[in-house]
Structures are given as structure tokens and as C-alpha cells.
């Protein structure tokens, strides 16, 4: 199993650009989520999904969209990037209520 | 609203010492609690998961305990090694859907 994979590893965007961060898992997990990690703020939940076709907002959803068309994939879209979205983004997956597995992260810089 | 706190923020110990990392949470109605390790510039590696009905879990030199009534969890590391140097994060899950509420971590440095 590859586990949880994320692409790209690094990305630099200009303010106002849009992009999609990719996340995939091959463990047939129903639950997938996106977190951002910022110095001094820790990890905060952006969006999550409990199954294909079902998504919901976390603590910091503004400026981000998600969709879950398959069990395996859970992309995160930045609609119009802002410097405040400079962060490290992590995707995670699990069976519901069970141990969660994280991807290696995407380091995003918005200038 | 659930809040998770980890104290101290940083800890430095000599190699071979046994140590305890602390995690406290404000809402005792947690579904489970998970401990992670994060190396600089890397992702999170799961260490131990404790279900709400359990009191402790063990993996090798690591032992995690959970006391819901006092809102506390501890991670015990036996015979610490320089390779244990990393940031340790605890996270509480409030409901069955699995959303994690993280503490800000304890940065551990084990000196040879």
C-alpha cells in the first residue's frame, strides 16, 4: 500500500491564482480530511469527508473548496490564493473513528 | 469547544532517561485520543491510539495512558534515544466522524 499520497510537495503561487492540492489513499478509508499547519497555531481542520459525495466544513474552511467523487481521492481547491494561505497542508484518512494516517504534506507559499 | 494543551512546549533530556509527555483536554466526552510524532519538515507518524474505553496502550518503548475523568493523557518514553528527538503531538477526537483537535506539541530533544 502507498498509504496517503499528496501532490505537489512544494508550490509557489501568486496572489489571486487558483490551484488544486491532490490527496489520494489506497486503504479504502471512508474518512478523509485536510489540515493546515502554521507556526504557533498548530494543526487546524479545513474540510473533511465521511464518504464519497459527502463533505463538511472544519474550523478554517474559508477560501477552500473540496469534493469527494471517489473513495480514494479528496482534492483541496484554493479558489483565489492569498498570502494568509501560506502554510503546510496535510491530508489524512482513516476508517471512521479509527487510527488516522497522514500524508507527507504540501508546502504552499503565496506571494 | 474542545481545547487540547501540551506542556511543556519543549523538553531536553540526556540519552537513557525515562520521560513523560503531558496532554490535557477540556471536554472529557472524547471518542479517542491519538499520539503522533513529527520530524522537522515531515508529515505526522501515528504512534498510539487510545479508544475512550481504554486506559492505556503500549508499543515498544512507548506507553500512552488516558484518564477521561481528569482530562489527561500521558505518553511515557522509556530509555530515550537521540533518534526519539522530534515533536510529539496529541490529538483528541470528539465524535465518531474522526475530526482531530490537536495540541501544539512538545518538542523533545534527547542529547547523546
Coordinates of C-alpha atoms in Angstrom, one line a residue:
Chain A
X1 CA 0.0 0.0 0.0
X2 CA 1.2 3.5 -0.8
X3 CA -0.9 4.9 2.1
X4 CA -1.8 8.6 1.8
X5 CA -0.1 10.4 -1.0
X6 CA -0.1 14.2 -1.7
X7 CA 1.0 16.2 -4.7
X8 CA 2.7 18.5 -5.2
X9 CA 5.3 18.5 -2.4
X10 CA 6.0 22.3 -2.9
X11 CA 4.1 25.0 -4.6
X12 CA 4.6 28.8 -5.0
X13 CA 1.6 30.8 -6.1
X14 CA 0.9 34.5 -6.8
X15 CA -1.9 36.2 -5.0
X16 CA -5.2 35.5 -6.8
X17 CA -4.1 32.3 -8.6
X18 CA -6.1 29.1 -8.1
X19 CA -4.8 25.6 -7.7
X20 CA -5.7 22.1 -6.5
X21 CA -3.8 20.1 -3.9
X22 CA -4.2 16.4 -4.6
X23 CA -4.7 13.7 -2.0
X24 CA -5.2 10.0 -2.5
X25 CA -5.3 6.9 -0.3
X26 CA -5.4 3.3 -1.2
X27 CA -6.7 1.8 2.1
X28 CA -10.4 2.1 1.3
X29 CA -10.9 4.5 4.2
X30 CA -14.3 6.3 4.4
X31 CA -13.0 9.3 6.3
X32 CA -10.6 11.8 4.7
X33 CA -9.7 15.3 5.9
X34 CA -7.5 18.3 5.2
X35 CA -5.5 20.2 7.9
X36 CA -3.2 23.2 7.7
X37 CA -0.2 23.6 10.0
X38 CA 1.0 27.1 10.9
X39 CA 3.7 28.1 13.4
X40 CA 2.2 28.9 16.8
X41 CA -1.3 27.8 15.6
X42 CA -0.8 24.1 15.4
X43 CA -2.9 21.9 13.0
X44 CA -6.4 23.0 12.2
X45 CA -9.1 21.2 10.3
X46 CA -10.1 22.8 6.9
X47 CA -12.7 20.3 5.5
X48 CA -13.5 16.7 5.9
X49 CA -15.5 13.9 4.3
X50 CA -17.1 10.8 5.7
X51 CA -17.6 9.1 2.3
X52 CA -17.9 9.7 -1.4
X53 CA -20.3 12.5 -2.1
X54 CA -20.3 13.8 1.5
X55 CA -18.2 16.8 2.6
X56 CA -18.4 19.2 5.5
X57 CA -16.5 22.2 6.9
X58 CA -14.0 22.2 9.6
X59 CA -12.6 25.0 11.7
X60 CA -11.0 27.1 8.9
X61 CA -12.9 26.5 5.6
X62 CA -12.9 30.0 4.1
X63 CA -11.1 30.2 0.8
X64 CA -11.1 26.5 0.2
X65 CA -13.3 24.0 -1.6
X66 CA -13.4 20.2 -1.6
X67 CA -15.3 17.4 -3.3
X68 CA -15.3 13.7 -2.9
X69 CA -16.3 11.9 -6.1
X70 CA -14.5 8.7 -5.2
X71 CA -13.4 6.9 -2.0
X72 CA -9.8 7.2 -3.0
X73 CA -9.4 11.0 -3.8
X74 CA -10.1 14.1 -1.8
X75 CA -8.7 17.2 -3.6
X76 CA -8.5 20.6 -1.9
X77 CA -9.0 23.7 -4.2
X78 CA -7.8 27.1 -3.4
X79 CA -10.1 29.5 -5.3
X80 CA -8.1 32.7 -5.2
X81 CA -4.9 32.3 -3.2
X82 CA -4.0 34.9 -0.5
X83 CA -0.7 35.3 1.5
X84 CA -2.7 34.1 4.6
X85 CA -2.9 30.7 2.9
X86 CA 0.8 30.2 3.0
X87 CA 1.1 27.1 5.1
X88 CA 1.8 23.4 5.2
X89 CA -1.2 21.3 4.2
X90 CA -1.7 17.7 5.3
X91 CA -4.3 15.2 4.2
X92 CA -5.4 12.4 6.4
X93 CA -7.5 9.3 6.2
X94 CA -9.0 6.5 8.4
X95 CA -11.8 4.1 8.9
X96 CA -14.4 6.1 10.9
X97 CA -13.3 6.6 14.4
X98 CA -10.1 4.7 14.0
X99 CA -6.4 5.5 13.8
X100 CA -5.7 8.3 11.3
X101 CA -2.9 8.2 8.7
X102 CA -1.3 11.4 7.3
X103 CA 0.3 12.2 4.0
X104 CA 3.7 13.8 3.7
X105 CA 2.3 17.3 3.2
X106 CA 2.3 20.1 0.7
X107 CA 4.3 23.3 1.4
X108 CA 2.5 26.2 -0.1
X109 CA 3.8 29.8 -0.4
X110 CA 1.6 32.6 -1.7
X111 CA 3.4 35.8 -2.7
Chain B
X1 CA -15.4 23.7 22.4
X2 CA -12.7 21.1 22.9
X3 CA -9.2 22.5 23.6
X4 CA -6.0 20.4 23.8
X5 CA -2.9 21.6 25.7
X6 CA 0.5 20.2 25.8
X7 CA 3.0 21.2 28.4
X8 CA 6.0 21.8 28.2
X9 CA 6.4 23.2 24.7
X10 CA 10.0 21.9 24.7
X11 CA 12.0 19.4 26.7
X12 CA 15.6 18.4 26.6
X13 CA 16.9 15.2 28.3
X14 CA 20.0 13.1 28.3
X15 CA 20.1 9.8 26.5
X16 CA 18.8 6.9 28.5
X17 CA 16.3 8.9 30.6
X18 CA 12.7 7.8 31.0
X19 CA 10.3 10.7 30.3
X20 CA 6.7 11.6 30.3
X21 CA 4.9 14.0 27.9
X22 CA 1.6 15.5 29.0
X23 CA -1.6 16.3 27.2
X24 CA -4.7 17.7 28.7
X25 CA -8.2 18.3 27.1
X26 CA -11.1 20.3 28.3
X27 CA -14.1 18.1 27.2
X28 CA -14.0 14.6 28.7
X29 CA -16.5 13.3 26.1
X30 CA -13.8 12.3 23.7
X31 CA -14.2 9.4 21.2
X32 CA -10.5 8.5 21.3
X33 CA -7.0 10.1 21.6
X34 CA -4.1 9.7 19.3
X35 CA -0.4 10.5 19.7
X36 CA 1.8 11.4 16.8
X37 CA 5.4 12.1 16.1
X38 CA 6.6 14.8 13.6
X39 CA 10.1 15.1 12.4
X40 CA 11.3 18.5 11.0
X41 CA 9.8 19.2 7.6
X42 CA 8.0 15.8 7.6
X43 CA 4.5 14.5 8.0
X44 CA 2.8 13.1 11.1
X45 CA 3.5 9.5 12.1
X46 CA 0.9 7.8 14.2
X47 CA 2.4 6.3 17.5
X48 CA -0.6 5.2 19.5
X49 CA -4.4 5.4 19.5
X50 CA -6.3 5.0 22.7
X51 CA -10.1 4.4 22.5
X52 CA -12.3 6.1 25.1
X53 CA -13.0 2.8 26.7
X54 CA -9.3 2.0 27.2
X55 CA -6.9 3.2 29.9
X56 CA -3.6 2.6 28.1
X57 CA -1.8 1.4 25.0
X58 CA 1.7 0.2 24.6
X59 CA 4.1 -0.1 21.6
X60 CA 7.7 -1.0 22.2
X61 CA 9.2 1.7 24.5
X62 CA 6.1 3.8 24.3
X63 CA 3.2 3.7 26.7
X64 CA 0.2 6.1 26.5
X65 CA -2.4 6.4 29.2
X66 CA -5.8 8.1 29.2
X67 CA -7.8 9.4 32.1
X68 CA -11.0 10.9 30.8
X69 CA -12.3 12.0 34.2
X70 CA -9.3 14.3 34.8
X71 CA -9.0 15.2 31.1
X72 CA -5.4 14.0 30.8
X73 CA -3.3 11.7 28.7
X74 CA 0.4 10.9 29.1
X75 CA 3.0 9.5 26.7
X76 CA 5.8 7.6 28.5
X77 CA 9.0 7.0 26.6
X78 CA 11.4 4.5 28.2
X79 CA 15.2 4.6 27.8
X80 CA 15.1 7.6 25.5
X81 CA 17.5 7.7 22.5
X82 CA 18.7 10.5 20.2
X83 CA 16.5 9.1 17.5
X84 CA 13.5 9.9 19.6
X85 CA 14.1 13.7 19.1
X86 CA 11.1 15.1 17.4
X87 CA 7.9 17.0 18.1
X88 CA 5.2 14.9 19.8
X89 CA 1.6 15.9 19.2
X90 CA -1.6 14.6 20.9
X91 CA -5.0 14.9 19.3
X92 CA -8.5 14.3 20.7
X93 CA -11.4 13.1 18.6
X94 CA -14.7 14.4 19.7
X95 CA -17.0 12.3 17.6
X96 CA -17.3 9.2 15.6
X97 CA -16.6 11.0 12.3
X98 CA -13.0 11.4 13.4
X99 CA -12.1 15.1 13.4
X100 CA -8.9 15.7 15.3
X101 CA -8.3 18.6 17.7
X102 CA -4.6 19.0 18.1
X103 CA -2.4 20.3 20.9
X104 CA 0.6 22.4 19.8
X105 CA 3.1 19.8 20.6
X106 CA 6.1 19.1 22.8
X107 CA 9.5 19.4 21.0
X108 CA 11.7 16.7 22.5
X109 CA 15.5 16.8 22.2
X110 CA 17.5 13.8 23.5
X111 CA 21.1 14.6 24.0
X112 CA 23.8 11.8 23.4

